[in-house]
Tab-separated table of C-alpha atoms in Angstrom:
chain	number	residue	atom	x	y	z
A	1	MET	CA	20.615	25.558	-50.847
A	2	SER	CA	16.821	27.371	-51.886
A	3	THR	CA	17.578	29.005	-55.318
A	4	LEU	CA	14.317	31.844	-54.336
A	5	PRO	CA	15.665	35.081	-54.578
A	6	ASN	CA	16.500	38.029	-52.117
A	7	LEU	CA	16.111	35.450	-49.018
A	8	THR	CA	17.319	36.806	-45.791
A	9	PRO	CA	19.564	34.378	-44.519
A	10	GLU	CA	16.816	33.408	-41.840
A	11	GLN	CA	14.358	32.545	-44.195
A	12	SER	CA	17.358	30.928	-46.580
A	13	PHE	CA	18.184	28.778	-43.897
A	14	LEU	CA	14.728	27.682	-42.983
A	15	PHE	CA	13.618	26.663	-46.345
A	16	ASP	CA	16.865	24.926	-46.463
A	17	ALA	CA	16.178	22.486	-43.251
A	18	ILE	CA	12.273	22.118	-44.377
A	19	ASP	CA	14.038	20.463	-48.279
A	20	ARG	CA	16.153	18.355	-46.429
A	21	ASN	CA	13.251	16.647	-44.638
A	22	ALA	CA	10.436	17.017	-47.121
A	23	ARG	CA	10.862	12.834	-46.709
A	24	ALA	CA	10.022	13.030	-42.985
A	25	ILE	CA	7.180	15.424	-43.556
A	26	ALA	CA	5.711	13.386	-45.985
A	27	LEU	CA	5.867	10.166	-43.769
A	28	LEU	CA	4.701	12.094	-40.589
A	29	GLY	CA	1.116	13.439	-42.488
A	30	ASP	CA	0.467	9.734	-43.990
A	31	ASN	CA	1.631	8.266	-40.946
A	32	VAL	CA	-1.163	9.950	-39.272
A	33	PHE	CA	-3.425	9.743	-41.900
A	34	TYR	CA	-3.386	5.608	-41.588
A	35	PHE	CA	-3.952	6.458	-37.281
A	36	GLY	CA	-6.882	7.680	-38.641
A	37	GLU	CA	-7.997	8.738	-34.828
A	38	LEU	CA	-11.134	10.132	-34.134
A	39	GLY	CA	-10.677	13.521	-31.134
A	40	MET	CA	-9.629	12.487	-28.005
A	41	GLN	CA	-8.463	9.105	-29.399
A	42	GLU	CA	-5.556	10.426	-30.975
A	43	PHE	CA	-3.016	8.231	-29.058
A	44	GLU	CA	-0.533	7.085	-31.630
A	45	THR	CA	-0.763	10.634	-33.506
A	46	ALA	CA	-0.366	12.757	-30.005
A	47	LYS	CA	2.608	9.612	-29.754
A	48	LEU	CA	4.588	10.905	-32.996
A	49	MET	CA	4.206	13.943	-32.616
A	50	THR	CA	5.161	14.413	-29.346
A	51	GLY	CA	8.071	12.081	-29.627
A	52	LEU	CA	9.359	13.746	-32.775
A	53	LEU	CA	8.913	16.754	-30.583
A	54	GLU	CA	11.224	15.525	-28.578
A	55	GLN	CA	13.871	13.859	-30.050
A	56	ALA	CA	14.421	17.656	-31.384
A	57	GLY	CA	15.293	19.135	-28.217
A	58	PHE	CA	11.093	20.455	-27.128
A	59	LYS	CA	10.135	20.067	-23.720
A	60	VAL	CA	7.034	17.978	-23.761
A	61	GLU	CA	3.667	18.729	-21.461
A	62	ARG	CA	1.310	16.043	-22.171
A	63	GLY	CA	-2.542	16.080	-21.036
A	64	ILE	CA	-2.780	19.835	-20.569
A	65	SER	CA	-6.619	20.912	-19.353
A	66	GLY	CA	-7.385	17.383	-18.778
A	67	PHE	CA	-6.732	16.145	-22.458
A	68	PRO	CA	-5.038	13.018	-22.521
A	69	THR	CA	-4.071	13.105	-26.021
A	70	GLY	CA	-3.764	17.004	-25.945
A	71	PHE	CA	0.049	18.351	-25.674
A	72	CYS	CA	2.113	22.066	-25.074
A	73	ALA	CA	5.725	21.221	-26.458
A	74	SER	CA	7.839	25.177	-25.597
A	75	TYR	CA	12.078	25.937	-26.481
A	76	GLY	CA	13.328	28.534	-25.029
A	77	ALA	CA	12.540	31.156	-22.612
A	78	GLY	CA	11.357	34.897	-21.820
A	79	HIS	CA	8.995	36.707	-24.756
A	80	PRO	CA	7.941	36.909	-27.246
A	81	VAL	CA	6.096	33.692	-26.956
A	82	VAL	CA	4.972	32.686	-29.835
A	83	ALA	CA	2.628	29.844	-29.930
A	84	ILE	CA	1.463	27.412	-32.970
A	85	HIS	CA	-0.932	25.717	-32.561
A	86	THR	CA	-3.277	23.215	-35.121
A	87	GLU	CA	-5.213	19.852	-34.864
A	88	TYR	CA	-5.102	15.997	-36.048
A	89	ASP	CA	-8.327	14.368	-35.573
A	90	SER	CA	-10.426	12.730	-38.119
A	91	CYS	CA	-14.248	11.900	-39.028
A	92	PRO	CA	-16.187	9.142	-38.350
A	93	ASP	CA	-17.088	6.858	-41.270
A	94	ASN	CA	-14.348	8.051	-43.696
A	95	SER	CA	-12.358	6.095	-44.405
A	96	GLN	CA	-10.747	6.384	-48.035
A	97	VAL	CA	-8.024	4.491	-50.031
A	98	ALA	CA	-5.089	7.556	-50.559
A	99	GLY	CA	-4.862	7.937	-54.807
A	100	VAL	CA	-8.009	6.675	-55.750
A	101	PRO	CA	-10.533	9.465	-57.081
A	102	ALA	CA	-13.839	7.177	-56.759
A	103	GLN	CA	-14.743	6.008	-53.203
A	104	ARG	CA	-13.206	2.779	-51.560
A	105	PHE	CA	-12.670	2.216	-48.217
A	106	ILE	CA	-9.068	0.790	-46.304
A	107	VAL	CA	-11.359	-0.122	-43.832
A	108	GLU	CA	-16.128	-0.016	-44.417
A	109	GLY	CA	-16.800	2.029	-41.706
A	110	ALA	CA	-14.360	2.566	-39.824
A	111	PRO	CA	-13.097	6.530	-39.398
A	112	GLY	CA	-10.349	8.811	-41.690
A	113	HIS	CA	-8.988	11.569	-42.265
A	114	CYS	CA	-11.173	14.049	-44.745
A	115	GLU	CA	-10.322	17.119	-43.946
A	116	GLY	CA	-6.634	17.444	-43.417
A	117	HIS	CA	-5.626	17.348	-39.846
A	118	ASN	CA	-2.950	14.755	-41.002
A	119	VAL	CA	-0.769	17.272	-42.996
A	120	ASN	CA	-1.847	19.757	-40.285
A	121	ALA	CA	-0.316	17.844	-37.765
A	122	ALA	CA	3.177	17.614	-40.226
A	123	VAL	CA	2.899	21.417	-41.224
A	124	LEU	CA	3.642	22.092	-37.633
A	125	VAL	CA	6.013	19.556	-36.404
A	126	ALA	CA	8.039	20.890	-38.992
A	127	THR	CA	7.345	24.301	-39.003
A	128	ALA	CA	8.600	24.191	-35.035
A	129	ILE	CA	11.398	21.657	-35.567
A	130	ALA	CA	12.890	23.899	-38.343
A	131	ALA	CA	12.040	27.890	-36.531
A	132	LYS	CA	13.867	26.397	-33.191
A	133	GLN	CA	17.017	25.274	-35.616
A	134	ALA	CA	17.118	28.800	-36.897
A	135	MET	CA	16.652	30.230	-33.222
A	136	GLU	CA	19.442	28.477	-32.130
A	137	ARG	CA	21.427	29.104	-35.791
A	138	PHE	CA	21.313	33.266	-35.299
A	139	GLY	CA	21.155	32.832	-31.656
A	140	LEU	CA	17.413	34.690	-31.652
A	141	LYS	CA	15.749	34.780	-27.740
A	142	GLY	CA	11.735	34.262	-26.812
A	143	THR	CA	10.084	31.078	-26.089
A	144	LEU	CA	8.108	28.975	-28.973
A	145	LYS	CA	4.751	27.028	-27.852
A	146	VAL	CA	3.856	24.421	-29.680
A	147	PHE	CA	0.195	23.286	-28.937
A	148	GLY	CA	-1.397	19.946	-29.798
A	149	GLY	CA	-5.598	20.427	-29.575
A	150	PRO	CA	-7.635	17.483	-29.829
A	151	ALA	CA	-10.818	16.540	-30.956
A	152	GLU	CA	-10.930	20.068	-33.616
A	153	GLU	CA	-14.019	18.291	-35.223
A	154	GLN	CA	-16.204	18.674	-31.796
A	155	LEU	CA	-14.491	22.093	-30.898
A	156	VAL	CA	-13.321	21.080	-27.895
A	157	SER	CA	-9.885	21.243	-26.434
A	158	ARG	CA	-8.626	25.387	-26.992
A	159	PRO	CA	-11.020	26.978	-24.828
A	160	TYR	CA	-10.387	24.649	-22.876
A	161	PHE	CA	-6.154	25.456	-22.677
A	162	VAL	CA	-7.146	29.222	-22.862
A	163	ARG	CA	-9.716	29.633	-19.693
A	164	ASP	CA	-6.271	27.307	-18.318
A	165	GLY	CA	-4.321	29.412	-18.512
A	166	TRP	CA	-2.113	27.972	-21.196
A	167	PHE	CA	-2.086	31.093	-23.545
A	168	ASP	CA	-1.882	34.019	-20.692
A	169	ASP	CA	1.686	34.311	-20.641
A	170	VAL	CA	1.460	33.951	-25.480
A	171	ASP	CA	2.547	37.276	-27.542
A	172	VAL	CA	1.479	36.393	-30.684
A	173	ALA	CA	-0.269	32.966	-32.218
A	174	PHE	CA	-0.258	31.002	-35.483
A	175	HIS	CA	-2.298	28.257	-36.749
A	176	ASN	CA	-2.091	25.893	-39.498
A	177	HIS	CA	-5.226	24.673	-41.814
A	178	ILE	CA	-5.015	22.235	-44.907
A	179	GLY	CA	-6.642	24.353	-47.993
A	180	ALA	CA	-7.104	23.923	-52.317
A	181	GLU	CA	-4.960	27.381	-51.653
A	182	PHE	CA	-2.144	29.392	-50.129
A	183	SER	CA	-3.907	32.093	-48.704
A	184	SER	CA	-3.887	34.377	-45.032
A	185	SER	CA	-6.374	36.779	-44.797
A	186	TYR	CA	-7.490	38.794	-41.726
A	187	GLY	CA	-10.983	39.890	-39.675
A	188	LEU	CA	-13.600	37.789	-38.513
A	189	LEU	CA	-12.851	34.040	-40.698
A	190	GLN	CA	-15.541	31.610	-39.061
A	191	SER	CA	-17.920	31.403	-36.435
A	192	ALA	CA	-19.460	30.910	-32.916
A	193	LEU	CA	-20.879	27.913	-31.628
A	194	ILE	CA	-22.470	26.110	-28.302
A	195	SER	CA	-21.939	22.499	-28.333
A	196	ALA	CA	-24.315	20.639	-25.906
A	197	GLU	CA	-25.630	17.819	-25.179
A	198	PHE	CA	-29.160	17.455	-23.742
A	199	THR	CA	-30.545	13.800	-21.290
A	200	PHE	CA	-33.898	13.586	-20.778
A	201	HIS	CA	-34.572	11.026	-17.578
A	202	GLY	CA	-38.144	9.055	-17.240
A	203	GLU	CA	-39.123	6.126	-15.786
A	204	THR	CA	-39.259	2.401	-18.226
A	205	ALA	CA	-42.384	0.370	-18.298
A	206	HIS	CA	-43.514	-2.643	-20.547
A	207	ALA	CA	-44.391	-1.103	-23.700
A	208	GLY	CA	-46.899	-3.932	-24.827
A	209	THR	CA	-48.466	-4.372	-21.767
A	210	SER	CA	-48.957	-1.488	-19.047
A	211	PRO	CA	-46.765	2.192	-21.297
A	212	TRP	CA	-49.460	4.821	-18.738
A	213	ASN	CA	-47.062	3.508	-16.242
A	214	GLY	CA	-44.049	4.806	-17.998
A	215	ARG	CA	-42.319	7.818	-18.866
A	216	ASP	CA	-40.774	8.005	-22.113
A	217	ALA	CA	-37.239	9.843	-22.243
A	218	LEU	CA	-37.178	9.633	-25.885
A	219	ASP	CA	-40.269	11.570	-25.916
A	220	GLY	CA	-38.258	14.109	-24.903
A	221	VAL	CA	-36.016	14.929	-27.410
A	222	MET	CA	-38.120	14.229	-29.988
A	223	LEU	CA	-40.510	17.021	-28.746
A	224	MET	CA	-37.079	18.774	-28.345
A	225	ASP	CA	-36.021	18.539	-31.905
A	226	ALA	CA	-39.765	19.194	-32.957
A	227	GLY	CA	-39.518	21.882	-30.622
A	228	MET	CA	-36.289	23.403	-32.522
A	229	ALA	CA	-37.643	22.563	-35.898
A	230	GLN	CA	-40.363	25.012	-34.960
A	231	TYR	CA	-38.235	28.160	-34.123
A	232	ARG	CA	-36.402	27.573	-37.149
A	233	GLU	CA	-38.537	30.219	-38.816
A	234	HIS	CA	-37.272	32.580	-36.110
A	235	MET	CA	-33.950	31.774	-35.889
A	236	GLN	CA	-31.662	34.877	-37.528
A	237	PRO	CA	-30.307	33.817	-41.158
A	238	SER	CA	-26.749	33.498	-40.058
A	239	MET	CA	-27.542	31.064	-37.174
A	240	ARG	CA	-27.598	27.257	-37.028
A	241	ALA	CA	-28.473	24.628	-35.325
A	242	HIS	CA	-27.919	20.930	-36.035
A	243	ARG	CA	-28.012	17.791	-33.685
A	244	VAL	CA	-27.939	13.522	-33.665
A	245	VAL	CA	-29.586	11.303	-30.769
A	246	THR	CA	-26.687	10.038	-29.170
A	247	ASN	CA	-29.056	7.719	-26.829
A	248	GLY	CA	-32.571	6.661	-28.030
A	249	GLY	CA	-33.314	3.918	-26.042
A	250	ASP	CA	-31.849	-0.088	-26.075
A	251	GLN	CA	-34.959	-1.433	-27.620
A	252	PRO	CA	-37.824	-1.220	-28.518
A	253	ASN	CA	-40.473	-2.658	-25.912
A	254	VAL	CA	-39.072	-0.946	-23.012
A	255	ILE	CA	-40.146	2.687	-22.754
A	256	PRO	CA	-36.217	4.478	-21.951
A	257	ARG	CA	-35.514	5.869	-19.109
A	258	THR	CA	-32.878	7.818	-20.630
A	259	ALA	CA	-32.272	9.353	-24.057
A	260	ALA	CA	-29.829	12.037	-25.320
A	261	ILE	CA	-30.081	14.798	-27.876
A	262	TRP	CA	-26.775	16.534	-28.856
A	263	TRP	CA	-26.801	19.676	-30.414
A	264	PHE	CA	-24.079	22.372	-31.894
A	265	PHE	CA	-25.598	25.997	-32.085
A	266	ARG	CA	-23.871	28.468	-34.477
A	267	ASP	CA	-23.794	32.384	-35.192
A	268	LEU	CA	-21.184	34.884	-36.389
A	269	THR	CA	-20.983	36.289	-32.344
A	270	ALA	CA	-20.510	34.859	-29.597
A	271	GLU	CA	-24.007	36.815	-28.347
A	272	GLY	CA	-25.424	35.363	-31.146
A	273	ALA	CA	-24.928	31.292	-30.353
A	274	THR	CA	-26.149	32.007	-26.383
A	275	ARG	CA	-29.022	33.681	-27.400
A	276	LEU	CA	-29.759	30.103	-29.757
A	277	PHE	CA	-28.480	28.206	-26.406
A	278	GLU	CA	-30.850	30.194	-24.292
A	279	GLN	CA	-33.877	29.008	-26.709
A	280	ALA	CA	-32.783	25.813	-26.539
A	281	LYS	CA	-32.714	25.899	-23.194
A	282	LYS	CA	-36.973	26.940	-23.171
A	283	ILE	CA	-37.561	24.217	-25.769
A	284	ALA	CA	-36.039	21.397	-23.586
A	285	GLN	CA	-37.764	22.958	-20.614
A	286	GLY	CA	-40.934	22.858	-22.421
A	287	ALA	CA	-40.842	19.408	-23.862
A	288	ALA	CA	-39.816	17.592	-20.351
A	289	LEU	CA	-43.123	19.000	-18.869
A	290	MET	CA	-44.764	17.727	-22.322
A	291	SER	CA	-43.112	14.555	-21.590
A	292	ASN	CA	-43.091	14.372	-18.263
A	293	THR	CA	-39.892	13.609	-18.315
A	294	THR	CA	-36.354	15.978	-16.785
A	295	TYR	CA	-33.054	17.066	-18.685
A	296	ASP	CA	-29.698	18.600	-18.064
A	297	VAL	CA	-27.485	19.596	-20.670
A	298	ASP	CA	-24.263	18.840	-20.742
A	299	VAL	CA	-21.694	21.958	-22.571
A	300	LEU	CA	-19.204	20.273	-24.122
A	301	SER	CA	-17.724	23.017	-25.568
A	302	ALA	CA	-18.049	26.697	-26.433
A	303	VAL	CA	-16.175	28.930	-28.848
A	304	TRP	CA	-15.979	32.483	-29.896
A	305	PRO	CA	-15.598	33.279	-33.517
A	306	LEU	CA	-12.283	33.028	-35.458
A	307	ARG	CA	-10.441	36.411	-36.001
A	308	CYS	CA	-7.480	36.664	-37.181
A	309	ASN	CA	-5.365	40.202	-36.519
A	310	ARG	CA	-3.938	42.325	-39.704
A	311	THR	CA	-0.730	42.880	-39.178
A	312	LEU	CA	0.029	39.123	-39.050
A	313	ALA	CA	-2.034	37.638	-41.789
A	314	GLU	CA	-0.341	40.582	-44.222
A	315	LEU	CA	3.368	38.954	-42.169
A	316	VAL	CA	1.882	35.209	-43.855
A	317	GLN	CA	0.777	36.781	-46.996
A	318	ARG	CA	4.240	38.175	-47.718
A	319	GLN	CA	5.769	34.919	-46.889
A	320	ILE	CA	3.415	32.633	-48.574
A	321	GLU	CA	4.565	34.760	-51.676
A	322	THR	CA	7.818	34.589	-51.310
A	323	VAL	CA	7.383	31.295	-51.087
A	324	GLY	CA	5.397	30.610	-53.889
A	325	MET	CA	2.544	27.452	-55.004
A	326	PRO	CA	3.780	24.358	-55.647
A	327	VAL	CA	4.945	23.081	-59.178
A	328	TRP	CA	2.226	20.146	-60.362
A	329	THR	CA	3.300	17.203	-61.960
A	330	GLY	CA	0.696	16.176	-65.523
A	331	GLU	CA	-0.333	13.269	-62.911
A	332	GLU	CA	-0.960	15.358	-59.786
A	333	GLU	CA	-3.371	16.804	-62.399
A	334	THR	CA	-4.908	14.726	-64.135
A	335	LEU	CA	-6.121	13.143	-60.235
A	336	ALA	CA	-7.146	16.354	-59.592
A	337	ARG	CA	-9.560	16.283	-62.396
A	338	THR	CA	-10.820	13.194	-62.370
A	339	LEU	CA	-11.880	13.263	-58.986
A	340	GLN	CA	-13.497	16.544	-59.481
A	341	GLY	CA	-15.154	14.614	-62.103
A	342	ASN	CA	-16.523	11.657	-60.201
A	343	ALA	CA	-17.430	13.960	-56.427
A	344	LYS	CA	-19.301	15.867	-59.992
A	345	VAL	CA	-18.201	19.438	-58.681
A	346	ARG	CA	-16.048	21.898	-61.096
A	347	VAL	CA	-13.850	21.022	-63.400
A	348	GLU	CA	-10.254	22.933	-62.366
A	349	GLY	CA	-7.638	20.597	-61.547
A	350	LEU	CA	-5.252	22.294	-58.904
A	351	ARG	CA	-4.754	25.644	-58.437
A	352	CYS	CA	-1.592	27.435	-59.838
A	353	GLU	CA	-1.454	31.028	-58.018
A	354	ILE	CA	-1.343	32.821	-54.951
A	355	LYS	CA	-4.061	35.201	-54.976
A	356	ALA	CA	-3.453	38.886	-53.016
A	357	MET	CA	-4.871	39.446	-50.021
A	358	LYS	CA	-8.081	42.021	-50.960
A	359	GLY	CA	-9.105	43.345	-47.818
A	360	GLU	CA	-11.423	41.717	-44.987
A	361	ALA	CA	-12.498	37.954	-45.554
A	362	VAL	CA	-15.558	37.627	-45.256
A	363	GLN	CA	-17.569	35.662	-42.376
A	364	ARG	CA	-18.719	31.993	-42.348
A	365	THR	CA	-20.772	29.669	-40.819
A	366	SER	CA	-17.493	27.092	-39.915
A	367	ALA	CA	-16.558	26.578	-36.817
A	368	ASN	CA	-13.042	26.335	-35.507
A	369	ASP	CA	-11.921	25.716	-31.997
A	370	ALA	CA	-9.600	28.046	-32.076
A	371	GLY	CA	-11.405	30.960	-31.861
A	372	ASP	CA	-11.138	31.622	-28.024
A	373	ILE	CA	-7.136	32.135	-28.846
A	374	SER	CA	-7.469	34.470	-31.332
A	375	TRP	CA	-9.902	37.040	-28.895
A	376	LYS	CA	-6.854	36.463	-26.526
A	377	VAL	CA	-4.017	37.277	-28.105
A	378	PRO	CA	-3.446	38.728	-31.713
A	379	MET	CA	-3.426	35.209	-33.996
A	380	ALA	CA	-2.984	34.248	-37.990
A	381	LYS	CA	-4.865	31.077	-39.296
A	382	PHE	CA	-3.673	30.435	-43.152
A	383	TYR	CA	-4.453	27.770	-45.421
A	384	PHE	CA	-2.092	25.623	-47.405
A	385	PRO	CA	-2.821	23.554	-50.772
A	386	SER	CA	-2.278	20.378	-50.484
A	387	ASN	CA	-6.304	19.257	-51.290
A	388	VAL	CA	-8.373	19.171	-54.141
A	389	PRO	CA	-10.999	23.033	-54.790
A	390	ASN	CA	-13.648	22.090	-54.759
A	391	ILE	CA	-14.444	18.700	-52.577
A	392	ASN	CA	-15.719	19.319	-49.915
A	393	SER	CA	-14.356	18.668	-46.430
A	394	HIS	CA	-16.166	15.031	-44.086
A	395	HIS	CA	-16.695	13.482	-47.231
A	396	TRP	CA	-14.464	10.406	-48.733
A	397	GLY	CA	-12.833	13.249	-51.900
A	398	ALA	CA	-11.663	15.427	-49.638
A	399	GLY	CA	-9.455	12.262	-48.258
A	400	VAL	CA	-8.047	11.437	-52.088
A	401	VAL	CA	-5.101	13.090	-51.666
A	402	LEU	CA	-4.263	13.188	-48.015
A	403	ALA	CA	-1.444	10.270	-48.292
A	404	HIS	CA	-0.182	11.917	-51.951
A	405	SER	CA	2.181	13.974	-53.496
A	406	ILE	CA	0.097	17.208	-53.735
A	407	ALA	CA	-1.059	16.962	-50.151
A	408	HIS	CA	3.134	16.568	-49.699
A	409	LYS	CA	4.173	19.146	-51.603
A	410	GLY	CA	1.520	21.385	-50.265
A	411	ALA	CA	2.872	20.852	-47.194
A	412	VAL	CA	6.544	21.436	-47.628
A	413	VAL	CA	4.932	25.396	-49.282
A	414	GLY	CA	3.179	25.265	-46.117
A	415	ALA	CA	6.193	24.454	-43.362
A	416	LYS	CA	8.086	27.292	-45.009
A	417	ALA	CA	5.551	29.882	-44.763
A	418	PHE	CA	5.124	28.964	-41.360
A	419	ALA	CA	8.317	28.703	-39.879
A	420	ALA	CA	9.958	31.989	-42.019
A	421	ALA	CA	6.541	34.081	-40.506
A	422	VAL	CA	7.475	32.650	-37.095
A	423	THR	CA	11.172	32.961	-37.086
A	424	GLU	CA	10.456	36.978	-37.875
A	425	CYS	CA	8.464	37.827	-35.104
A	426	PHE	CA	11.493	36.349	-32.887
A	427	ALA	CA	14.369	39.026	-35.449
A	428	LYS	CA	11.716	40.961	-35.263
A	429	PRO	CA	10.290	42.347	-31.713
A	430	GLU	CA	8.924	44.923	-33.253
A	431	LEU	CA	6.531	43.485	-35.068
A	432	VAL	CA	5.021	41.518	-31.766
A	433	ALA	CA	4.336	45.205	-30.438
A	434	GLU	CA	2.622	46.575	-34.075
A	435	ALA	CA	1.032	43.009	-33.630
A	436	LYS	CA	-0.207	43.493	-30.182
A	437	ARG	CA	-1.319	47.381	-31.004
A	438	THR	CA	-3.424	47.076	-34.127
A	439	PHE	CA	-4.928	43.430	-32.201
A	440	LYS	CA	-6.358	46.278	-29.701
A	441	GLU	CA	-7.722	47.983	-32.474
A	442	GLU	CA	-9.520	45.742	-33.794
A	443	LEU	CA	-11.082	44.349	-30.671
A	444	GLY	CA	-12.765	47.601	-29.797
A	445	GLY	CA	-13.397	47.300	-26.753
A	446	VAL	CA	-14.708	44.092	-27.090
A	447	GLU	CA	-13.669	42.313	-23.626
A	448	TYR	CA	-13.155	38.607	-24.299
A	449	LYS	CA	-14.407	36.216	-21.064
A	450	PRO	CA	-14.810	32.488	-22.024
A	451	MET	CA	-18.121	30.823	-22.672
A	452	LEU	CA	-16.409	27.434	-21.928
A	453	PRO	CA	-18.148	26.971	-17.618
A	454	ALA	CA	-15.635	27.250	-15.546
A	455	ASP	CA	-16.064	23.880	-14.716
A	456	GLN	CA	-17.319	21.756	-17.057
A	457	LYS	CA	-13.943	18.501	-17.818
A	458	PRO	CA	-13.098	17.125	-21.073
A	459	PRO	CA	-15.619	14.667	-22.828
A	460	VAL	CA	-12.785	12.294	-22.220
A	461	GLU	CA	-14.960	9.031	-23.192
A	462	LEU	CA	-15.968	11.018	-26.429
A	463	ASN	CA	-15.680	7.824	-29.128
A	464	ARG	CA	-13.769	5.724	-27.474
A	465	ALA	CA	-16.435	2.890	-28.518
A	466	ILE	CA	-15.946	3.525	-32.054
A	467	MET	CA	-12.150	3.561	-31.855
A	468	GLU	CA	-12.075	0.388	-30.194
A	469	LYS	CA	-14.319	-1.084	-32.620
A	470	PHE	CA	-12.377	-0.265	-35.476
A	471	ARG	CA	-8.732	0.460	-34.172
A	472	PRO	CA	-7.883	-3.485	-34.395
A	473	ALA	CA	-8.587	-3.176	-38.638
A	474	MET	CA	-6.878	0.266	-38.694
A	475	ALA	CA	-3.881	-1.122	-37.439
A	476	LYS	CA	-3.523	-3.243	-40.435
A	477	HIS	CA	-2.776	-0.804	-41.926
A	478	TYR	CA	-0.195	1.665	-40.094
A	479	LEU	CA	2.837	2.509	-42.127
A	480	LYS	CA	5.873	0.602	-41.067
A	481	GLU	CA	8.286	3.075	-42.004
A	482	THR	CA	8.487	6.058	-39.434
A	483	PRO	CA	9.998	10.125	-39.325
A	484	GLU	CA	12.733	11.525	-38.678
A	485	PHE	CA	14.109	14.851	-39.140
A	486	THR	CA	17.522	16.050	-39.486
């Protein structure tokens, strides 16, 4: 039995259930770590997660909103409807051997987890299973919905879920995410973002003998890029615009008929991100005129800034303070400090204390595709301590401890706080009612409308070629042992 003082019967039951499944939680996160699947290609990951949820008694709907690796698992009936959701995709070219505090590839050039979405997946599934068991044990009424969100690194899936009605009956929602600390906060946390690919169309010609007969689509891309670079002087300080060229032609002696550039446009508000996107379309039009080409735009995703409800944030914070931080070993502390030194960041080791929640959060320029959910229903996002402080995501250093005891311990405390918060919503319907009341106040009359085009389809081919190239070599490192929850 749990030895923490002054626990409710529900907390004691949940904490024991999660401690009992600590090995399964670690194995789930580690399996997903070695799958290392990029967004829209998380087939092994989604198969493992949904299989575990089905075994635990959830009804699973796969392929929601046209996402082959998206899912909704549900248990119970009626209200309150509590939704929990997270992501589980990796990043390109970030394969990293676990437990080694220096850059060392599992498969050189391959994708890998370098933010910790593999641990997000483990905490989500563990929370869902424990909360369901508590609902059964204590006769708690309501519906628990578990959403798997593919391709968070490309900010894709959850705006589609909201647009397509998957959250229409949800009362409150929770989102878990890995961090270096154990914390909850409220207010505006992250920024809005529009993801769009601009494709220019021209005409081929021999670049050596008759270039005057060609209309170079790559010229259109380059001119748009130059125009956006000039426009940066006039952008608001909160705005960001960054890109990659996804198609630059095939070979130098053939003038490209088609070329494409993929942009992310960010701002603190949905309106600001939209203004930046509209300006980019004007610049693309000018680039097309100058290069005698045409262009079209494909909006892959468009997300509102992520906000958190104070009532739910305070609920999660209470659970965090009850659970407390993991107890780190000397070996874990040494690994963290060595990693910080090798990554040339401030060396301070692992966090050991929980900070009190003081006022509203400071909004960041990062984005998360859960933003749309947070304007649709009251939502809390919290961070659990499964990574090393000061190590930036999307860098080899952020992958070092993701299949290590540091991540495993953080996942256990994260699942305890998460499951306890979710279960309290079922035990105290008045808490859900209060969250909905304060949510209405926090919106201040702002009406949420999806920025995502109504007819937009998910980019199901995204990252397919990269995964097909690397998956055979990556598969050799898949774990043979899979998790079993009890």
